[in-house]
XYZ file of C-alpha atoms in Angstrom:
639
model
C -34.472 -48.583 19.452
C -36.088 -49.713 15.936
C -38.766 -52.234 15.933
C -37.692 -53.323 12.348
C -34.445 -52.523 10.177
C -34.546 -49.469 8.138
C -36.117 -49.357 4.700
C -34.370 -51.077 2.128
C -31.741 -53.230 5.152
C -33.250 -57.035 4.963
C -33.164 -58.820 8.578
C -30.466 -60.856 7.221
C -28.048 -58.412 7.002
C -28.196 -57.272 10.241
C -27.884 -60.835 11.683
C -24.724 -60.933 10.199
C -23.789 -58.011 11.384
C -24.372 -58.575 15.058
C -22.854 -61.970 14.671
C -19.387 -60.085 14.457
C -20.176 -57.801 17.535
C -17.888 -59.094 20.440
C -19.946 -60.425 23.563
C -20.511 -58.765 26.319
C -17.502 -60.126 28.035
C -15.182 -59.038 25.210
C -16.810 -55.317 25.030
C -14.379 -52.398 25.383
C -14.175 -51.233 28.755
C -15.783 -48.352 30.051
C -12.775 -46.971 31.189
C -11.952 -46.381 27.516
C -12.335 -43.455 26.030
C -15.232 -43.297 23.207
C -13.294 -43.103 19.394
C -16.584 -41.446 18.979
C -15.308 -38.467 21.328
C -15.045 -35.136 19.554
C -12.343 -32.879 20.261
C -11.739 -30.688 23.087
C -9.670 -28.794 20.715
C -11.192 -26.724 18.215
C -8.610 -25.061 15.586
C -9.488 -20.925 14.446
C -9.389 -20.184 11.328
C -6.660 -18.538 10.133
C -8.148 -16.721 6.956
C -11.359 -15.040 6.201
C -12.836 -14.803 3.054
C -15.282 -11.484 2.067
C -16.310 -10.972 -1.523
C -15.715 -7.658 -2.809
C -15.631 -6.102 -6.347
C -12.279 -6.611 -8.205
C -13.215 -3.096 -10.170
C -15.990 -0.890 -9.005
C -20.174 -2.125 -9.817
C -19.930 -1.021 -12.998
C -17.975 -3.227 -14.424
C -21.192 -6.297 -13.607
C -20.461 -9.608 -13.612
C -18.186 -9.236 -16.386
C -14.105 -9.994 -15.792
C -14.465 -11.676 -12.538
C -15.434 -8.062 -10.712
C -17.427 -10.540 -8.420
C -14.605 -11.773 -6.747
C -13.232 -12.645 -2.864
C -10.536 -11.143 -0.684
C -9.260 -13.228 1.450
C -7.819 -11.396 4.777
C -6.452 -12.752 7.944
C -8.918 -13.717 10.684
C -9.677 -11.377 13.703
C -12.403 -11.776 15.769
C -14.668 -9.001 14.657
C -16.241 -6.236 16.762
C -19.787 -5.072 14.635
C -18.566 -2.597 12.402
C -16.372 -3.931 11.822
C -13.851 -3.179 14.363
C -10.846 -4.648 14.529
C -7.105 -4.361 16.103
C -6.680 -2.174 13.331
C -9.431 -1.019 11.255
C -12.655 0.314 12.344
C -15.717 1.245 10.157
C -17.633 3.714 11.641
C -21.019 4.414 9.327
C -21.690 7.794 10.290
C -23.425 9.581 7.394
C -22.088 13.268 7.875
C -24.917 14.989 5.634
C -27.822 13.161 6.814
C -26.541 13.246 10.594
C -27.373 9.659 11.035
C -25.612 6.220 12.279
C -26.421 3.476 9.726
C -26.520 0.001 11.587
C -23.054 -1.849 11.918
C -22.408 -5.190 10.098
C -21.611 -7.980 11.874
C -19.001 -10.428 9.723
C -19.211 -13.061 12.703
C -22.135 -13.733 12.281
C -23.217 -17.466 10.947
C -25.306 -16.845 8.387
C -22.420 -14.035 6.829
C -19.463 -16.637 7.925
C -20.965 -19.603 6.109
C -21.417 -17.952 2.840
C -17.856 -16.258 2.918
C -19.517 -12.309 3.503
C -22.231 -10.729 2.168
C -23.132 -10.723 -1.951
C -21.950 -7.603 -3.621
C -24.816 -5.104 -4.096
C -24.824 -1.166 -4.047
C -27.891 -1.052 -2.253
C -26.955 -2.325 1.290
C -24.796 -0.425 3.602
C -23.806 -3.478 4.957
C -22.143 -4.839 2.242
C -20.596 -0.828 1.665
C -19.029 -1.942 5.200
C -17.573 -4.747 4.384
C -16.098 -4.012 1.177
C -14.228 -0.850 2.641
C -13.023 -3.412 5.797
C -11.955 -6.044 3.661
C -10.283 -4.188 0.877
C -8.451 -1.893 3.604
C -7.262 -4.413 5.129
C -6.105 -6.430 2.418
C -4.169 -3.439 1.355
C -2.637 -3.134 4.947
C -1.611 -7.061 4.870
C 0.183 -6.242 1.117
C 2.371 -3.890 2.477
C 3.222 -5.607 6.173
C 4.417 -8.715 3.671
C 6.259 -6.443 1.916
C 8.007 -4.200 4.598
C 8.217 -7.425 6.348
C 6.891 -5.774 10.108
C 3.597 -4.571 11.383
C 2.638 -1.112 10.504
C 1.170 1.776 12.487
C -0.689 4.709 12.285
C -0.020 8.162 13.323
C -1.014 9.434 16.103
C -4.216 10.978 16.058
C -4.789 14.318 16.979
C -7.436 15.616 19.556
C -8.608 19.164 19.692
C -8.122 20.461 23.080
C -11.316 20.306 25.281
C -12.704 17.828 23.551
C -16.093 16.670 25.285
C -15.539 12.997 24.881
C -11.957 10.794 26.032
C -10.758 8.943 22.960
C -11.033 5.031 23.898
C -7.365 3.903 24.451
C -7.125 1.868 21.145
C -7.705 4.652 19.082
C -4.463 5.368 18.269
C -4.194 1.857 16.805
C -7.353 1.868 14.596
C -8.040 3.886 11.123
C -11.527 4.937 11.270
C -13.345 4.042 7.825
C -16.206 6.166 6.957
C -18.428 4.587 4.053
C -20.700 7.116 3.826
C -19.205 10.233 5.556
C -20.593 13.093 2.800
C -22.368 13.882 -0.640
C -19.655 14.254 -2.033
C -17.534 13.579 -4.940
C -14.694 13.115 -2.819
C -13.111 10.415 -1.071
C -9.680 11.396 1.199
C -7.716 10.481 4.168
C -7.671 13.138 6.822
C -4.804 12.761 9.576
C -7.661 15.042 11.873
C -10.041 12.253 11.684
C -7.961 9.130 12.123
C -9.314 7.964 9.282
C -10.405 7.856 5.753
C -13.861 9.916 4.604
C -16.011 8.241 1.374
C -18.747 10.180 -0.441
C -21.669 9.477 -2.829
C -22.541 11.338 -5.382
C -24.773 11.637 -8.302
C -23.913 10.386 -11.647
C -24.045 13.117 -14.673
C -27.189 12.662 -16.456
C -25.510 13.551 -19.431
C -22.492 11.354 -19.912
C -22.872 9.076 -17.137
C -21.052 6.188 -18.702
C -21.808 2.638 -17.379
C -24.189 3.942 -14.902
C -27.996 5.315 -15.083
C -27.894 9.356 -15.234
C -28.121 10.596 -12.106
C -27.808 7.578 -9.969
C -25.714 7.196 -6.628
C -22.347 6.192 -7.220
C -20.904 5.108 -4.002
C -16.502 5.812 -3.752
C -16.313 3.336 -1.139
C -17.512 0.856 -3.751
C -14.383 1.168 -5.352
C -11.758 -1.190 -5.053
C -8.979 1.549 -6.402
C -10.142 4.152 -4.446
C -10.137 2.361 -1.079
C -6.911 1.362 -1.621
C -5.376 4.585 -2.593
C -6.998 6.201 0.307
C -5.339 3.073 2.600
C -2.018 4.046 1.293
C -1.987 7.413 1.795
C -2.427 6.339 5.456
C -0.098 3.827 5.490
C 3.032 6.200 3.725
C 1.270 8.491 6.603
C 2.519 6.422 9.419
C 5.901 5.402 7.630
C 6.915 8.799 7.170
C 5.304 11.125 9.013
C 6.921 14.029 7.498
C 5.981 13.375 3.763
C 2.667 14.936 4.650
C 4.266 18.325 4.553
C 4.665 19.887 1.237
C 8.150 21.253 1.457
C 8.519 21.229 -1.990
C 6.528 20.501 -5.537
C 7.289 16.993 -5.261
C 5.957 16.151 -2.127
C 1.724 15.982 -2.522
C 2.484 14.410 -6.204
C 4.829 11.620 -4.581
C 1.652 11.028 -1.647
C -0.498 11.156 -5.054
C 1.509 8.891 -7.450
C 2.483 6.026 -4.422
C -1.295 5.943 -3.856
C -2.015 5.044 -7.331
C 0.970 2.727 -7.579
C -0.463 0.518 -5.096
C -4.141 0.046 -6.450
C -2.918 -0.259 -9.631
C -0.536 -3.387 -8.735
C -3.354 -4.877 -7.125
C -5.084 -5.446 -10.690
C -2.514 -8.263 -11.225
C -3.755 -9.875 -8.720
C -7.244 -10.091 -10.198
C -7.011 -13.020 -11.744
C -9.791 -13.951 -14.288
C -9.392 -10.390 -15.184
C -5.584 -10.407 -15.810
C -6.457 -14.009 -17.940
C -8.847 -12.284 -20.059
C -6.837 -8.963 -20.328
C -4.190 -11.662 -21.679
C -6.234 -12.939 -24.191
C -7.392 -10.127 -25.653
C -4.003 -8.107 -25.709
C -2.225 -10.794 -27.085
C -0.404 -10.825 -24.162
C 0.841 -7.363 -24.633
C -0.488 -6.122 -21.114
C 0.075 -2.182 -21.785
C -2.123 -2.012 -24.901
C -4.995 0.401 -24.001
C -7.804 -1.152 -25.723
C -8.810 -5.038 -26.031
C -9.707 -7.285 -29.306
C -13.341 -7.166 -29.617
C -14.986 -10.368 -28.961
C -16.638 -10.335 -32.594
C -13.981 -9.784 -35.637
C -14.957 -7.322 -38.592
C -15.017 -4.216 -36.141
C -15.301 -0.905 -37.819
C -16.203 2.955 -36.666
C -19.777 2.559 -37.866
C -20.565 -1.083 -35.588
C -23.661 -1.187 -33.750
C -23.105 -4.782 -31.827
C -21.285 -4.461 -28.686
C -18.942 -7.363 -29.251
C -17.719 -5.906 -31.817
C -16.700 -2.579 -29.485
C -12.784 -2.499 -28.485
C -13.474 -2.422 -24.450
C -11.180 -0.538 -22.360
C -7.749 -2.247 -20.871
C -9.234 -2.760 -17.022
C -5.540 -2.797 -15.828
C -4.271 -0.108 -16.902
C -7.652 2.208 -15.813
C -7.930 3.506 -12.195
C -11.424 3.861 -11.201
C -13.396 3.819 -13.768
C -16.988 3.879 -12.451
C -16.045 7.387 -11.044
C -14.571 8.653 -13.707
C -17.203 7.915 -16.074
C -19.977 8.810 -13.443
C -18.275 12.143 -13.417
C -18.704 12.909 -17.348
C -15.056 11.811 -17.904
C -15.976 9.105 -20.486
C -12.782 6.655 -19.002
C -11.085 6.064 -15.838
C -10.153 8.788 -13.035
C -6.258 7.533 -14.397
C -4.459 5.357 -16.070
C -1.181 3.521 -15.388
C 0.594 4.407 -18.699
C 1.545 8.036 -19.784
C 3.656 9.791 -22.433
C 7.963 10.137 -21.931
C 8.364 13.445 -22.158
C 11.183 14.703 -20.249
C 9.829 18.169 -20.489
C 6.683 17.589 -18.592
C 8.371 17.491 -15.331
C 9.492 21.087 -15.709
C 6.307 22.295 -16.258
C 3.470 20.204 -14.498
C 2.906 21.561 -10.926
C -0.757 19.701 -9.897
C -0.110 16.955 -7.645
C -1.837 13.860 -9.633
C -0.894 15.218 -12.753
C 2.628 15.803 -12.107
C 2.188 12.497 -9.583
C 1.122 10.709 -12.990
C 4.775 11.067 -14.713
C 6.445 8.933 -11.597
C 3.122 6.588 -12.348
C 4.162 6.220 -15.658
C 8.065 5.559 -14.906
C 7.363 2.759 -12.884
C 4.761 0.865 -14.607
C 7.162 1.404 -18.050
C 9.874 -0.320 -15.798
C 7.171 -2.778 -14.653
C 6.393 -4.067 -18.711
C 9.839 -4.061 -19.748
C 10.847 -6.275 -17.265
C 7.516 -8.530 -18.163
C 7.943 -8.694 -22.012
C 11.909 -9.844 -21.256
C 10.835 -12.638 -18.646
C 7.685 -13.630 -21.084
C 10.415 -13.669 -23.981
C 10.726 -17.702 -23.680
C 7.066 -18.483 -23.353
C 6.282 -16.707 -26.689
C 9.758 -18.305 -28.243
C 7.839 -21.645 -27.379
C 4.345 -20.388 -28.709
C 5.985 -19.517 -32.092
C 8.559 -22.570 -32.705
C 5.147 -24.727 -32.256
C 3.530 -22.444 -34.794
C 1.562 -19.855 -33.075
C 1.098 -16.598 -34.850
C 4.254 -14.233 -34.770
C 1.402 -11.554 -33.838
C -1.256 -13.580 -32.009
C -5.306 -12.071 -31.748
C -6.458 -14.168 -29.142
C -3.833 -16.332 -26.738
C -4.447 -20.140 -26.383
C -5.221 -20.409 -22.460
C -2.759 -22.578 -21.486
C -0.372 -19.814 -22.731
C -2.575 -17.094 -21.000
C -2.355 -19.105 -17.682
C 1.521 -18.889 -17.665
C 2.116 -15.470 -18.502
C -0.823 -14.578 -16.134
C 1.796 -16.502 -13.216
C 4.527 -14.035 -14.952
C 2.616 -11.124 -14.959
C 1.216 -11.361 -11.731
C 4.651 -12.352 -9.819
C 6.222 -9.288 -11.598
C 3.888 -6.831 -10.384
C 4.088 -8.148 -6.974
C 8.014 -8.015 -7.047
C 7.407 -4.172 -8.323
C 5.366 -3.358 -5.338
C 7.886 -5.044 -3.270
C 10.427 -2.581 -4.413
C 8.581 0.575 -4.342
C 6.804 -0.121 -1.045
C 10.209 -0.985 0.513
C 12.225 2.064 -1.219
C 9.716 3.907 1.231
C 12.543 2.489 3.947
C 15.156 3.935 2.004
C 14.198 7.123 1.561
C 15.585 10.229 3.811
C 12.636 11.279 6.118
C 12.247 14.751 5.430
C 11.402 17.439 1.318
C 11.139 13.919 -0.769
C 11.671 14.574 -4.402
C 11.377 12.241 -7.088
C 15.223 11.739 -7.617
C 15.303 10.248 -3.969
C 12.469 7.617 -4.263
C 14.620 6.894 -7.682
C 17.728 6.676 -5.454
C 15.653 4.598 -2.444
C 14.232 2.269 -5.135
C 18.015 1.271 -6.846
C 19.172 0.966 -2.962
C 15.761 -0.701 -2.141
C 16.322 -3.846 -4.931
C 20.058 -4.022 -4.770
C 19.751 -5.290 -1.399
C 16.957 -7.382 -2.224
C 18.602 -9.049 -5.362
C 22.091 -8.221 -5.937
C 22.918 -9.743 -8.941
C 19.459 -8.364 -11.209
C 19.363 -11.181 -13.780
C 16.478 -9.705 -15.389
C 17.591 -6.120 -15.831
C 15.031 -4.241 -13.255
C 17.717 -1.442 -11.687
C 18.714 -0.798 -15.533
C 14.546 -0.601 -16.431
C 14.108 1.896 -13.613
C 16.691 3.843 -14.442
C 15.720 4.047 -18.295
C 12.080 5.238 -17.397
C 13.080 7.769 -15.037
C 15.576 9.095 -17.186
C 12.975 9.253 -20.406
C 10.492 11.472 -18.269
C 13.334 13.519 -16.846
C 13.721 12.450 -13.338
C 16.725 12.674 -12.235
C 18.825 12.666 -8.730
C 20.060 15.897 -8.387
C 22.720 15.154 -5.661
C 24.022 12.067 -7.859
C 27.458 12.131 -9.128
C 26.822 9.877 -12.048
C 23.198 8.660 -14.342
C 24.390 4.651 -12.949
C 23.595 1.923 -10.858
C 26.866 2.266 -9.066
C 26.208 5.972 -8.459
C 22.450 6.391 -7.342
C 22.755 3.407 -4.763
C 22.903 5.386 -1.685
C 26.731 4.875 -0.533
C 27.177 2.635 2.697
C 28.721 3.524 5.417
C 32.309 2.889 5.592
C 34.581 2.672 8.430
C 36.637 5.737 7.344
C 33.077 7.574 7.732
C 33.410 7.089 11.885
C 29.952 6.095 12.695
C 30.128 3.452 15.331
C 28.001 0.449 16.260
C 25.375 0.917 18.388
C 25.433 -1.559 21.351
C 22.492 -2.488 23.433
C 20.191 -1.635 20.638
C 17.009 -4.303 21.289
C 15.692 -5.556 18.146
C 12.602 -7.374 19.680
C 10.945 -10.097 17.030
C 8.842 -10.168 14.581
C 5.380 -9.004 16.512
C 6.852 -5.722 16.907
C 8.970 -4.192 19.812
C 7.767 -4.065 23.925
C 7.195 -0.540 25.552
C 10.039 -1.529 27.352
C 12.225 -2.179 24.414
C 10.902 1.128 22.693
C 11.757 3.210 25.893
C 15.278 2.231 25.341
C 15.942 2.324 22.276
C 15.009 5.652 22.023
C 17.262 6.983 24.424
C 19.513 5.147 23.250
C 19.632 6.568 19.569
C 18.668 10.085 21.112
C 22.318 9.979 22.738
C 23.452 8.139 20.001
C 22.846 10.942 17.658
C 23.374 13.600 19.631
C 26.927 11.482 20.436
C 27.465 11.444 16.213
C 25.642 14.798 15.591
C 27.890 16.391 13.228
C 29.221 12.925 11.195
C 25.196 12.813 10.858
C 24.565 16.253 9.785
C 22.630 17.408 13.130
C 23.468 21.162 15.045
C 23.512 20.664 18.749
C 21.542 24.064 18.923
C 18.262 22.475 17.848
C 16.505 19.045 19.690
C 17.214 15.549 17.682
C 14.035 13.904 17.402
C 14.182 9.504 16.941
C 11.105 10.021 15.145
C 10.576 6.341 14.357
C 12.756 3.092 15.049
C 11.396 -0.285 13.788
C 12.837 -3.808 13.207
C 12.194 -5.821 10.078
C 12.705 -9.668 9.557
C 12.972 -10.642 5.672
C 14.291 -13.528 4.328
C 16.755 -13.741 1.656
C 16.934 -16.032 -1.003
C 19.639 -18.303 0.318
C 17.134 -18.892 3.718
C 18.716 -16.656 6.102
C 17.152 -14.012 7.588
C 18.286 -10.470 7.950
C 17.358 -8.406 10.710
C 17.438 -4.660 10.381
C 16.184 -2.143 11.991
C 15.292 1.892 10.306
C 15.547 4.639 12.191
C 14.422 8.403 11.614
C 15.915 11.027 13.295
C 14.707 14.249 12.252
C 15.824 17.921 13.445
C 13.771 20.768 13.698
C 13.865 24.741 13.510
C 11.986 27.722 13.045
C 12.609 29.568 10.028
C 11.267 33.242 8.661
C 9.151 34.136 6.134
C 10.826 37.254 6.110
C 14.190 37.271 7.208
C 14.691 38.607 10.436
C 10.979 39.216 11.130
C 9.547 36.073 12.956
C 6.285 38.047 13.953
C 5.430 37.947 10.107
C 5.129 34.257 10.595
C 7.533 31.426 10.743
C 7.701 27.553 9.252
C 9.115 24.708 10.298
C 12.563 24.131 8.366
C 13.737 20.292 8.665
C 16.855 17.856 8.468
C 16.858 14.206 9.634
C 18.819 11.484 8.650
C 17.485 7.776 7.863
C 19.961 4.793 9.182
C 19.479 1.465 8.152
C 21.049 -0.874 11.209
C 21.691 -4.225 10.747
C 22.136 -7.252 13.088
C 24.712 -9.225 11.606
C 25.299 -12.805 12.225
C 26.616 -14.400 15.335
C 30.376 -14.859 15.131
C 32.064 -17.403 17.410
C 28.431 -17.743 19.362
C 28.994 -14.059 20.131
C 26.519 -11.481 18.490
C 28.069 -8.106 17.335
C 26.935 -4.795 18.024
C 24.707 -3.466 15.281
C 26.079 -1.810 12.715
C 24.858 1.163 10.664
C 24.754 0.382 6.990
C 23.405 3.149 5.610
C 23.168 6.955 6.338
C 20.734 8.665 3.873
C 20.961 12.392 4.731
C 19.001 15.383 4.134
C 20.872 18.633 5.905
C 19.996 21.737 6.558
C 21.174 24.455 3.676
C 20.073 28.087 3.001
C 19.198 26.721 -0.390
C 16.502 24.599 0.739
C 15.268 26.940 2.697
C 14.977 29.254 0.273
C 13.305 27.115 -1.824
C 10.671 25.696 0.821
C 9.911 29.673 1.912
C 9.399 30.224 -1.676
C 7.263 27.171 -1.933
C 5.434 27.967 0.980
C 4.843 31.285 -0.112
C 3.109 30.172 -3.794
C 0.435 27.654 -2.130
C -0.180 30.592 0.215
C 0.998 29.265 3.493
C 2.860 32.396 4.339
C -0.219 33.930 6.501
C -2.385 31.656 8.680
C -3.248 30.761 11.958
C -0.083 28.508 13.286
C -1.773 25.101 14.379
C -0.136 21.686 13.846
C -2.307 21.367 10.661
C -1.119 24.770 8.962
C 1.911 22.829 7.219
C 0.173 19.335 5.972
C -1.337 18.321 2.538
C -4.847 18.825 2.993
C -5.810 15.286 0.468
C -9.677 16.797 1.178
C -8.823 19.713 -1.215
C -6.697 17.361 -3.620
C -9.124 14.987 -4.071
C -11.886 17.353 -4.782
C -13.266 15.214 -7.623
C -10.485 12.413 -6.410
């Protein structure tokens, strides 16, 4: 207890003070409990923040590329591991472990992760954890259910057991080669990042020679994260039946880093500003006016668009002078015909979309600038005022998340086996029809204008309309039943239990339907995949569906007649889209197939695939589960 009163508290005032204390007769009981008391109950958090780079390092300081990701909370193994990542720093050239980060720990947790730096493996771990995951969390919003991995594959003999969560992690490996390479392999579980050295003669924003570090880049994380996560959607995608297949893993990949610009948001603001709003221009306004071929000041140098450039550090680090790609691309319907490399042929679908995406921006921007000019802003503006900037930022941003939306669940609505470009077209009118029926803003009519400018088409489509490419429903007179007992769990996923069933149940179910379904009894109907969604519509109801892959396989020849000359798998499944409907006099229906999205068997297809097959050189090989997948190692060979 003080002798005196504190420095600067006179005597006085604490007389008066303890002149209003009650006595000790009138003192609260002990009995009562302290209002002092802290809390027994101490809330988690529910969000953790990690600061990453928006771009890549070399974009600085400059366009908010020091920005945070904000992920939800887990509690962290070091790593980090979590329920579904894990980072594993093994550094495959050097044979050496670097030391695991741990993001639990105070000092990182108070200060919202580490700072972004190239130099410290820890911070190489954290970017690829947070970024990954944040790409993950995009697309469970979207597909509105938890998403899994395949199931990884273990060479027999194998000295060590795989730990039983295995199958639910993706192993991220920062530093797994020197490489100029970055790729997910389906062998590893998980995703492989190199470092290389930057071309000492057109190294662009990075000293010649210097490491440049691909899991320091925000794009290429997240393209490697989606070709994961289409991985474990549709299993089957991986095998390139046809032309279209490795350039539809290529162009989704890109699709969904390239969305995720618009969610940078000092970047998008100042992309704004200097575009005049008009998003898709390649270059910005200089900072400094009076620019000309001949200008030695920087400011007066037309930078890049950043939105439209997918990453840029390697591209430039690898003598490229720009980024790897770009969202934008020419309409030429004749490319199609005649581009065969997966990103560049991957690039047209690129290019479809993101025209769709800016046609459907400038029309919903229309009123803002309408506004602008009836106050008397320019007709053609240089530089936007920021309140302006701010709003069609909002516009711009909620757009490109709608997009992604779309695409990511046209994935659903896609058959399950030899994807071509006309189906994802097909799966993406389906996809937003029964997300907004009524299109005020024109988006099925957009899509269908850019894919029909580069050429892509739906071959199996009666008519070039909306009416036409929407995959038909299932109608009574088509005799596919309900399907009672079908368990449709909630939204954390389904119980072994529940899984057990149901796929019995749609084994017989199919098997039951086989021909109305496109299956021969002959061969074993596979329910590849069954999994519930919960998505709410725009009145406030919920629907709950459930999509289902069943998938048929046979062995076909290389040469006809001649299976010792080696053999390939030959495929036909069938997606159904099941829905719950509502209860009806406190009774709940039996689900109900909706759709039926079909891809048989035909001697024309096969034809084709041998043929395809036969070009990549596939015909001769040793037969191993891996024989028949896109190896993305050999793709991305200089990403």
């Amino acid at each position: 207890k003080p002798d005196k009163a504190p420095a600067g508290v006179s005597d006085s005032t604490l007389q008066r003070v303890s002149s209003n204390l009650p006595k000790a007769a009138d003192a609260v009981p002990p009995a009562e409990p302290d209002i002092y008391e802290p809390s027994t109950t101490v809330l988690k958090p529910t969000m953790r923040p990690l600061k990453v780079y928006a771009f890549d390092p070399s974009a600085g300081r400059f366009l908010g590329n020091y920005m945070t990701s904000t992920v939800h909370y887990e509690k962290l193994q070091p790593g980090p591991i979590g329920k579904s990542l894990a980072v594993i720093d093994y550094d495959g050239t050097n044979n050496t472990y670097y030391t695991p980060v741990d993001l639990d720990a105070p000092n990182i947790l108070i200060q919202g992760g580490i700072d972004p730096t190239q130099s410290d493996p820890h911070f190489h771990q954290q970017m690829v954890y947070a970024v990954a995951t944040e790409t993950l969390e995009h697309f469970e919003t979207a597909l509105g259910r938890n998403i899994r991995w395949r199931a990884p594959h273990y060479a027999s003999g194998a000295k060590s057991t795989p730990m039983a969560d295995d199958r639910f992690r993706l192993h991220l490996f920062p530093h797994a080669m020197r490489q100029a390479n970055a790729f997910y392999s389906p062998e590893a579980h998980g995703i492989l990042f190199g470092y290389f050295q930057a071309s000492k003669t057109h190294p662009g924003r990075n000293l010649p020679g210097q490491t440049v570090f691909t899991c320091l880049s925000h794009d290429i994380i997240a393209h490697e994260t989606t070709h994961a996560i289409v991985d474990g959607i549709r299993e089957y995608f991986i095998e390139p039946t046809n032309v279209n297949v490795p350039a539809f893993h290529e162009a989704f990949a890109d699709l969904s880093a390239l969305f995720r610009h618009f969610s940078h948001s000092e970047a998008l603001l100042d992309t704004l500003q200097k575009t005049g709003g008009l998003l898709f221009q390649f270059q910005l306004t200089p900072d400094a006016r009076g620019a000309t071929s001949n200008s030695a000041v920087q400011a007066q140098s037309a930078a890049d668009n950043p939105l439209i450039q997918l990453a840029q550090q390697f591209g430039e680090a690898s003598g490229m002078r720009a980024g790897l790609r770009g969202a934008l691309g020419t309409a030429n319907p004749d490319d199609i015909n005649t581009k065969t490399e997966p990103h560049e042929r991957g690039s047209i679908l690129v290019a479809a979309v993101f025209d769709a995406y800016f046609t459907v921006y400038t029309r919903r921007s229309a009123n803002l600038f309408r506004i602008f000019r009836a106050g008397g802003g320019s007709a053609d503006p240089v530089d936007l005022p920021r309140p302006l900037a701010e709003l069609l930022a909002l516009e711009a941003s909620r757009t490109a998340d709608r997009f992604f939306t779309i695409c990511a669940r046209a994935l659903d609505f896609c058959p399950p086996v030899d994807i071509t470009f006309g189906d994802f077209l097909r799966a993406i009118i389906t996809a937003h029809l029964d997300l907004d029926h009524e299109d005020p803003d024109g988006v099925r009519d957009a899509f269908m204008e850019a894919f029909r400018l580069r050429g892509i088409v739906a071959s199996d489509a009666s008519f070039f309309s909306e009416d036409a490419l929407c995959w038909p429903k299932v109608k009574d007179k088509d005799g596919l039943p309900s399907i009672r007992g079908l368990a449709f769990g909630d939204p954390n996923g389904l119980t072994k239990v529940e899984k057990d069933k149901n796929g019995n149940l749609l084994r017989r179910y199919a098997e039951a339907n086989a021909e109305k379904l496109g299956f021969d009894l002959r061969w074993k109907i596979d329910a590849r995949s069954f999994h519930p969604m919960f998505r709410p519509r725009s009145d406030g109801r919920v629907d709950v569906d459930m999509m289902v892959e069943l998938v048929q396989t046979r062995k076909a020849d290389f040469v006809e007649g001649s299976p010792d000359l080696g053999q390939f798998p030959m495929r036909s499944g069938v997606t159904l889209s099941i829905t719950q409907e509502q209860l009806k006099s406190g009774r709940r229906p039996a689900p109900k197939v909706r759709y039926a999205i079909r891809k048989d068997f035909s001697p024309e297809r096969q034809n084709l695939q041998r043929e395809y097959y036969a070009s990549m050189g596939l015909a001769e090989g040793v037969d191993d589960k891996t024989r028949f997948h896109i190896n993305f190692g050999l793709i991305h060979g200089g990403i």
